[in-house]
Amino acid sequence: MTLLQAAPQWTLTAVSYGTADARTLTRALHQEQMATYGSADDPEATDSAEFDAPNGQFLLARLGDGPALACGGWRALSPSTAEIKRMYVAPAARGQGLGRRILAALEQDLLGRGHTEVLLETGVHNTAALALYTACGYEPVRSYVPGRNPDINRALKKAVLQLVAPHRLTGLPT
């Protein structure tokens, strides 16, 4: 007799930016950015409290009870502006829509918090991220971070009113 087991599901969980799993993924992101561009913001320089509710959120994605394989967060830049930051999917988990799920969950969390726009930044060579953000309604803008190299960095913006409808998410507090 063979028992059929349901495939494990991806879960998104809100965590502190300072957790070991979050730091592992943000360090991996940093290593990829350094290898691609020769420079990158140090994720260790970001205060964990910047992603604490109600002025932020940091998410991890796991398959079943496995290791965290993707992450992303938002933080308030001002009362009217939020920033999506540290979006990353480990190579082994790419191509499964995790970036889109994390982005949608972060956008959903932003709703009703008083922000009128969401900013984010990625690199010119990160074509998958650029395609995702464009498909999700983000439009190019001038860099909002002083000193950025326009040959490397791409800044994008989206009005909060354009944020997507919620996706069914598991593992998130309501």
Coordinates of N, CA and C in Angstrom, one line a residue:
M1 N 0.8 -1.2 0.0 CA 0.0 0.0 0.0 C 0.9 1.2 0.0
T2 N 0.6 2.2 -0.9 CA 1.4 3.4 -1.0 C 0.5 4.6 -0.5
L3 N 1.1 5.3 0.4 CA 0.4 6.5 0.9 C 0.9 7.7 0.1
L4 N 0.0 8.5 -0.3 CA 0.4 9.7 -1.0 C 0.5 10.8 0.0
Q5 N 1.6 11.5 -0.1 CA 1.9 12.6 0.8 C 1.7 13.9 0.0
A6 N 1.1 14.9 0.6 CA 1.0 16.2 0.0 C 2.4 16.8 0.0
A7 N 2.7 17.5 -1.1 CA 4.0 18.2 -1.3 C 4.0 19.3 -0.2
P8 N 5.2 19.5 0.4 CA 5.3 20.6 1.3 C 5.0 22.0 0.7
Q9 N 4.5 22.8 1.4 CA 4.1 24.2 0.9 C 5.1 25.2 1.4
W10 N 5.2 26.2 0.5 CA 6.1 27.4 0.9 C 5.3 28.2 2.0
T11 N 6.0 28.6 3.0 CA 5.4 29.5 4.0 C 6.2 30.7 4.1
L12 N 5.5 31.8 4.3 CA 6.2 33.1 4.6 C 6.0 33.4 6.1
T13 N 7.0 33.8 6.7 CA 7.0 34.1 8.1 C 7.7 35.4 8.4
A14 N 7.0 36.3 9.2 CA 7.6 37.6 9.6 C 8.6 37.3 10.7
V15 N 9.8 37.8 10.6 CA 10.8 37.6 11.6 C 11.6 38.9 11.8
S16 N 12.4 38.9 12.9 CA 13.3 40.0 13.1 C 14.4 39.9 12.0
Y17 N 14.8 41.1 11.5 CA 15.9 41.2 10.6 C 17.2 40.6 11.2
G18 N 17.3 40.6 12.5 CA 18.5 40.2 13.1 C 18.7 38.7 13.4
T19 N 17.7 37.9 13.0 CA 17.7 36.5 13.2 C 18.8 35.8 12.4
A20 N 19.3 34.7 12.8 CA 20.4 34.0 12.1 C 20.0 33.7 10.6
D21 N 18.7 33.2 10.4 CA 18.3 32.9 9.0 C 18.3 34.1 8.2
A22 N 17.8 35.2 8.7 CA 17.7 36.5 7.9 C 19.1 36.9 7.6
R23 N 20.0 36.9 8.5 CA 21.4 37.3 8.3 C 22.1 36.4 7.3
T24 N 21.8 35.1 7.3 CA 22.4 34.2 6.4 C 22.0 34.5 4.9
L25 N 20.7 34.8 4.7 CA 20.3 35.1 3.4 C 20.7 36.5 2.9
T26 N 20.8 37.5 3.8 CA 21.2 38.8 3.4 C 22.7 38.8 3.2
R27 N 23.5 38.0 3.8 CA 24.9 37.8 3.5 C 25.1 37.2 2.1
A28 N 24.3 36.2 1.8 CA 24.3 35.6 0.5 C 24.0 36.6 -0.6
L29 N 23.0 37.4 -0.4 CA 22.6 38.5 -1.3 C 23.8 39.4 -1.5
H30 N 24.4 39.8 -0.4 CA 25.6 40.7 -0.4 C 26.7 40.1 -1.2
Q31 N 27.0 38.8 -1.0 CA 28.1 38.2 -1.8 C 27.8 38.2 -3.3
E32 N 26.5 37.9 -3.7 CA 26.2 38.0 -5.1 C 26.3 39.4 -5.7
Q33 N 25.9 40.4 -4.9 CA 26.0 41.8 -5.4 C 27.5 42.1 -5.5
M34 N 28.4 41.7 -4.6 CA 29.8 42.0 -4.6 C 30.4 41.3 -5.9
A35 N 30.0 40.1 -6.1 CA 30.6 39.4 -7.3 C 30.1 40.0 -8.6
T36 N 28.9 40.5 -8.6 CA 28.4 41.1 -9.9 C 28.9 42.6 -10.1
Y37 N 28.8 43.4 -9.0 CA 29.1 44.8 -9.2 C 30.4 45.3 -8.6
G38 N 31.0 44.5 -7.7 CA 32.2 44.9 -7.1 C 32.0 45.8 -5.8
S39 N 30.7 46.1 -5.6 CA 30.4 46.9 -4.4 C 28.9 46.6 -4.0
A40 N 28.6 46.8 -2.8 CA 27.2 46.6 -2.3 C 27.1 47.2 -0.9
D41 N 25.9 47.6 -0.6 CA 25.6 48.0 0.8 C 25.8 46.8 1.7
D42 N 26.4 47.0 2.9 CA 26.6 45.9 3.8 C 25.3 45.7 4.6
P43 N 24.7 44.5 4.5 CA 23.5 44.2 5.2 C 23.7 44.3 6.7
E44 N 24.9 44.1 7.2 CA 25.2 44.1 8.7 C 25.1 45.5 9.2
A45 N 25.2 46.5 8.3 CA 25.1 47.9 8.7 C 23.7 48.4 9.0
T46 N 22.7 47.6 8.6 CA 21.3 48.0 8.7 C 20.9 47.5 10.1
D47 N 20.4 48.5 10.9 CA 19.8 48.2 12.2 C 18.6 47.3 12.1
S48 N 18.6 46.2 12.8 CA 17.4 45.3 12.8 C 16.1 46.0 13.1
A49 N 16.1 47.0 13.9 CA 14.9 47.7 14.3 C 14.2 48.4 13.1
E50 N 15.0 48.7 12.0 CA 14.4 49.4 10.9 C 13.3 48.5 10.2
F51 N 13.3 47.2 10.4 CA 12.2 46.4 9.9 C 11.2 45.9 10.9
D52 N 11.2 46.5 12.1 CA 10.2 46.1 13.1 C 8.9 46.8 12.8
A53 N 7.8 46.1 13.1 CA 6.5 46.6 13.0 C 6.3 47.7 14.1
P54 N 5.6 48.7 13.8 CA 4.7 48.9 12.7 C 5.3 49.6 11.5
N55 N 6.6 49.9 11.6 CA 7.3 50.7 10.6 C 8.1 49.8 9.6
G56 N 7.8 48.5 9.6 CA 8.5 47.7 8.7 C 8.1 46.2 8.9
Q57 N 8.7 45.4 8.1 CA 8.4 43.9 8.2 C 9.5 43.2 7.4
F58 N 10.0 42.1 7.9 CA 11.0 41.3 7.2 C 10.4 39.8 7.2
L59 N 10.4 39.3 5.9 CA 9.8 38.0 5.7 C 10.9 36.9 5.3
L60 N 10.7 35.7 5.7 CA 11.5 34.6 5.2 C 10.5 33.6 4.6
A61 N 11.0 32.9 3.6 CA 10.2 31.8 2.9 C 10.9 30.5 3.1
R62 N 10.1 29.5 3.5 CA 10.6 28.1 3.7 C 9.7 27.2 2.9
L63 N 10.3 26.1 2.5 CA 9.5 25.0 1.9 C 9.4 24.0 3.0
G64 N 8.1 23.8 3.5 CA 7.9 22.9 4.6 C 8.6 23.4 5.8
D65 N 9.3 22.4 6.5 CA 10.1 22.8 7.7 C 11.6 22.9 7.3
G66 N 11.9 23.1 6.0 CA 13.3 23.2 5.6 C 13.9 24.6 5.9
P67 N 15.1 24.8 5.4 CA 15.8 26.1 5.7 C 15.1 27.2 5.0
A68 N 15.4 28.4 5.5 CA 14.9 29.6 4.8 C 15.7 29.8 3.5
L69 N 14.9 30.0 2.4 CA 15.5 30.1 1.1 C 15.3 31.4 0.4
A70 N 14.5 32.3 1.0 CA 14.2 33.6 0.3 C 13.8 34.6 1.4
C71 N 14.0 35.8 1.1 CA 13.7 36.9 2.1 C 13.4 38.2 1.4
G72 N 12.9 39.1 2.2 CA 12.6 40.5 1.7 C 12.0 41.2 2.8
G73 N 12.1 42.6 2.8 CA 11.5 43.4 3.8 C 11.1 44.7 3.3
W74 N 10.3 45.4 4.1 CA 10.0 46.8 3.9 C 10.3 47.6 5.1
R75 N 10.7 48.9 4.9 CA 10.9 49.8 6.1 C 10.4 51.2 5.7
A76 N 10.0 51.9 6.7 CA 9.6 53.3 6.4 C 10.7 54.2 6.2
L77 N 10.7 55.0 5.1 CA 11.7 56.0 4.9 C 11.2 57.3 5.4
S78 N 9.9 57.5 5.4 CA 9.2 58.7 5.9 C 7.8 58.3 6.2
P79 N 7.0 59.2 6.7 CA 5.6 58.9 6.9 C 4.8 58.6 5.6
S80 N 5.3 59.1 4.5 CA 4.6 58.8 3.3 C 5.3 57.8 2.3
T81 N 6.5 57.5 2.7 CA 7.3 56.6 1.8 C 7.9 55.4 2.5
A82 N 7.7 54.2 1.8 CA 8.3 53.0 2.3 C 9.3 52.5 1.3
E83 N 10.2 51.6 1.7 CA 11.2 51.1 0.8 C 11.2 49.5 0.9
I84 N 11.1 48.9 -0.2 CA 11.3 47.4 -0.3 C 12.8 47.2 -0.3
K85 N 13.3 46.3 0.6 CA 14.8 46.1 0.7 C 15.1 44.6 0.9
R86 N 16.3 44.3 0.5 CA 16.9 42.9 0.8 C 16.0 41.8 0.2
M87 N 15.5 42.0 -1.0 CA 14.8 40.9 -1.7 C 15.8 39.9 -2.2
Y88 N 15.7 38.7 -1.8 CA 16.7 37.7 -2.3 C 16.0 36.3 -2.3
V89 N 16.3 35.5 -3.3 CA 15.9 34.1 -3.4 C 17.2 33.3 -3.7
A90 N 17.4 32.3 -2.9 CA 18.6 31.5 -3.0 C 18.6 30.8 -4.4
P91 N 19.7 30.6 -5.0 CA 19.7 30.0 -6.4 C 18.9 28.7 -6.5
A92 N 18.9 27.8 -5.5 CA 18.2 26.5 -5.5 C 16.7 26.7 -5.5
A93 N 16.2 27.9 -5.1 CA 14.7 28.1 -5.0 C 14.2 29.1 -6.1
R94 N 15.1 29.5 -7.0 CA 14.6 30.5 -8.0 C 13.7 29.8 -9.1
G95 N 12.9 30.6 -9.7 CA 12.0 30.2 -10.7 C 10.7 29.6 -10.2
Q96 N 10.4 29.8 -8.9 CA 9.2 29.2 -8.3 C 8.2 30.3 -7.9
G97 N 8.5 31.5 -8.2 CA 7.6 32.6 -7.9 C 7.7 33.2 -6.5
L98 N 8.8 32.8 -5.8 CA 9.0 33.3 -4.4 C 9.1 34.8 -4.3
G99 N 9.9 35.4 -5.2 CA 10.1 36.8 -5.2 C 8.7 37.5 -5.3
R100 N 7.9 37.1 -6.2 CA 6.6 37.7 -6.4 C 5.7 37.5 -5.2
R101 N 5.8 36.3 -4.5 CA 5.0 36.1 -3.3 C 5.4 37.0 -2.2
I102 N 6.7 37.1 -2.0 CA 7.3 38.0 -1.0 C 6.9 39.4 -1.2
L103 N 7.1 39.9 -2.5 CA 6.7 41.3 -2.8 C 5.2 41.5 -2.5
A104 N 4.4 40.6 -2.9 CA 2.9 40.8 -2.7 C 2.6 40.9 -1.2
A105 N 3.3 40.0 -0.4 CA 3.0 40.0 1.0 C 3.5 41.3 1.7
L106 N 4.7 41.8 1.2 CA 5.2 43.1 1.7 C 4.2 44.2 1.4
E107 N 3.8 44.2 0.1 CA 2.9 45.3 -0.3 C 1.6 45.2 0.5
Q108 N 1.1 44.0 0.7 CA -0.2 43.9 1.5 C 0.0 44.4 2.9
D109 N 1.2 44.2 3.5 CA 1.4 44.6 4.8 C 1.5 46.2 4.9
L110 N 1.9 46.8 3.8 CA 2.0 48.2 3.7 C 0.6 48.9 3.7
L111 N -0.4 48.3 3.2 CA -1.7 48.9 3.0 C -2.2 49.4 4.3
G112 N -2.7 50.6 4.3 CA -3.3 51.2 5.5 C -2.4 51.8 6.5
R113 N -1.1 51.8 6.1 CA -0.1 52.4 7.1 C 0.2 53.8 6.8
G114 N -0.4 54.5 5.9 CA -0.2 55.9 5.6 C 0.8 56.2 4.5
H115 N 1.4 55.2 4.0 CA 2.4 55.5 2.9 C 1.7 55.7 1.6
T116 N 2.2 56.6 0.8 CA 1.6 56.9 -0.5 C 2.4 56.4 -1.6
E117 N 3.7 56.0 -1.3 CA 4.6 55.4 -2.4 C 5.5 54.4 -1.8
V118 N 5.9 53.5 -2.6 CA 6.9 52.5 -2.3 C 8.1 52.6 -3.2
L119 N 9.3 52.7 -2.7 CA 10.5 52.8 -3.5 C 11.3 51.5 -3.3
L120 N 12.1 51.2 -4.3 CA 13.0 50.1 -4.2 C 14.2 50.3 -5.2
E121 N 15.2 49.5 -5.0 CA 16.4 49.7 -5.8 C 17.0 48.3 -6.1
T122 N 17.5 48.1 -7.4 CA 18.1 46.9 -7.7 C 19.2 47.3 -8.7
G123 N 20.0 46.3 -9.1 CA 21.1 46.5 -10.0 C 20.7 46.3 -11.5
V124 N 21.4 47.0 -12.4 CA 21.1 46.9 -13.8 C 21.3 45.5 -14.4
H125 N 22.1 44.7 -13.8 CA 22.3 43.3 -14.3 C 21.3 42.3 -13.7
N126 N 20.5 42.8 -12.7 CA 19.6 41.9 -12.1 C 18.3 41.9 -12.9
T127 N 18.4 41.3 -14.1 CA 17.3 41.3 -15.1 C 16.0 40.6 -14.5
A128 N 16.1 39.6 -13.8 CA 15.0 38.9 -13.2 C 14.2 39.8 -12.3
A129 N 14.9 40.5 -11.4 CA 14.3 41.5 -10.5 C 13.7 42.6 -11.2
L130 N 14.4 43.2 -12.2 CA 13.8 44.3 -13.0 C 12.5 43.9 -13.7
A131 N 12.5 42.7 -14.2 CA 11.3 42.1 -14.9 C 10.2 42.0 -13.9
L132 N 10.5 41.4 -12.7 CA 9.4 41.2 -11.7 C 8.8 42.6 -11.3
Y133 N 9.7 43.5 -10.9 CA 9.2 44.8 -10.4 C 8.4 45.5 -11.5
T134 N 8.8 45.5 -12.8 CA 8.1 46.1 -13.8 C 6.7 45.4 -14.0
A135 N 6.7 44.1 -14.0 CA 5.5 43.4 -14.1 C 4.5 43.7 -13.0
C136 N 5.0 44.0 -11.8 CA 4.2 44.3 -10.7 C 3.9 45.8 -10.6
G137 N 4.2 46.6 -11.6 CA 3.7 48.0 -11.6 C 4.7 49.0 -11.2
Y138 N 5.9 48.6 -10.9 CA 7.0 49.6 -10.5 C 7.5 50.3 -11.7
E139 N 7.7 51.6 -11.6 CA 8.2 52.4 -12.7 C 9.6 53.1 -12.3
P140 N 10.5 53.2 -13.3 CA 11.8 53.8 -13.0 C 11.7 55.3 -12.6
V141 N 12.5 55.6 -11.6 CA 12.7 57.0 -11.1 C 14.1 57.3 -10.9
R142 N 14.5 58.5 -10.7 CA 15.8 58.9 -10.3 C 16.2 58.2 -8.9
S143 N 17.4 58.0 -8.7 CA 17.8 57.4 -7.5 C 17.4 58.2 -6.3
Y144 N 17.0 57.6 -5.3 CA 16.6 58.3 -4.0 C 17.7 58.1 -3.0
V145 N 18.8 57.4 -3.3 CA 19.9 57.2 -2.4 C 21.1 58.1 -2.9
P146 N 21.5 59.0 -2.1 CA 22.7 59.9 -2.6 C 23.9 59.0 -2.9
G147 N 24.6 59.5 -4.0 CA 25.8 58.8 -4.4 C 25.7 57.6 -5.2
R148 N 24.5 57.2 -5.6 CA 24.4 55.9 -6.4 C 24.9 56.2 -7.8
N149 N 25.4 55.1 -8.4 CA 25.9 55.1 -9.7 C 24.8 54.8 -10.7
P150 N 24.4 55.7 -11.5 CA 23.2 55.4 -12.4 C 23.6 54.4 -13.5
D151 N 24.9 54.0 -13.7 CA 25.2 53.0 -14.6 C 25.0 51.6 -14.0
I152 N 24.9 51.6 -12.7 CA 24.7 50.3 -11.9 C 23.3 50.2 -11.3
N153 N 22.9 51.2 -10.6 CA 21.7 51.1 -9.8 C 20.5 51.6 -10.6
R154 N 19.3 50.9 -10.3 CA 18.1 51.2 -10.9 C 17.1 51.4 -9.7
A155 N 16.5 52.6 -9.6 CA 15.5 52.9 -8.6 C 14.1 52.8 -9.3
L156 N 13.1 52.3 -8.5 CA 11.8 52.2 -9.0 C 10.8 52.6 -8.0
K157 N 9.6 53.0 -8.4 CA 8.6 53.5 -7.5 C 7.2 52.9 -7.9
K158 N 6.4 52.8 -6.9 CA 5.0 52.4 -7.1 C 4.1 53.1 -6.1
A159 N 2.9 53.6 -6.6 CA 2.0 54.3 -5.7 C 1.3 53.2 -4.9
V160 N 1.1 53.5 -3.6 CA 0.5 52.5 -2.7 C -0.9 52.1 -3.2
L161 N -1.6 53.1 -3.8 CA -2.9 52.8 -4.3 C -2.9 51.7 -5.4
Q162 N -1.8 51.5 -6.0 CA -1.6 50.5 -7.1 C -1.2 49.1 -6.5
L163 N -1.1 49.0 -5.2 CA -0.6 47.7 -4.7 C -1.6 46.6 -5.0
V164 N -1.1 45.4 -5.2 CA -1.8 44.3 -5.6 C -2.8 43.7 -4.6
A165 N -3.8 43.0 -5.0 CA -4.7 42.3 -4.1 C -3.9 41.3 -3.4
P166 N -4.4 40.9 -2.2 CA -3.7 40.0 -1.4 C -3.7 38.6 -2.0
H167 N -2.6 37.9 -1.8 CA -2.4 36.5 -2.2 C -2.7 35.6 -0.9
R168 N -3.0 34.4 -1.1 CA -3.2 33.5 0.0 C -1.8 33.2 0.5
L169 N -1.6 33.6 1.8 CA -0.3 33.4 2.4 C -0.5 32.6 3.6
T170 N 0.5 31.8 3.9 CA 0.5 31.0 5.2 C 1.7 31.4 6.0
G171 N 1.5 31.3 7.3 CA 2.6 31.6 8.2 C 2.7 33.0 8.6
L172 N 1.8 33.9 8.2 CA 1.8 35.3 8.5 C 0.8 35.6 9.6
P173 N 1.2 36.5 10.5 CA 0.2 36.9 11.5 C -0.9 37.7 10.9
T174 N -2.1 37.7 11.4 CA -3.2 38.5 10.8 C -3.5 39.7 11.7

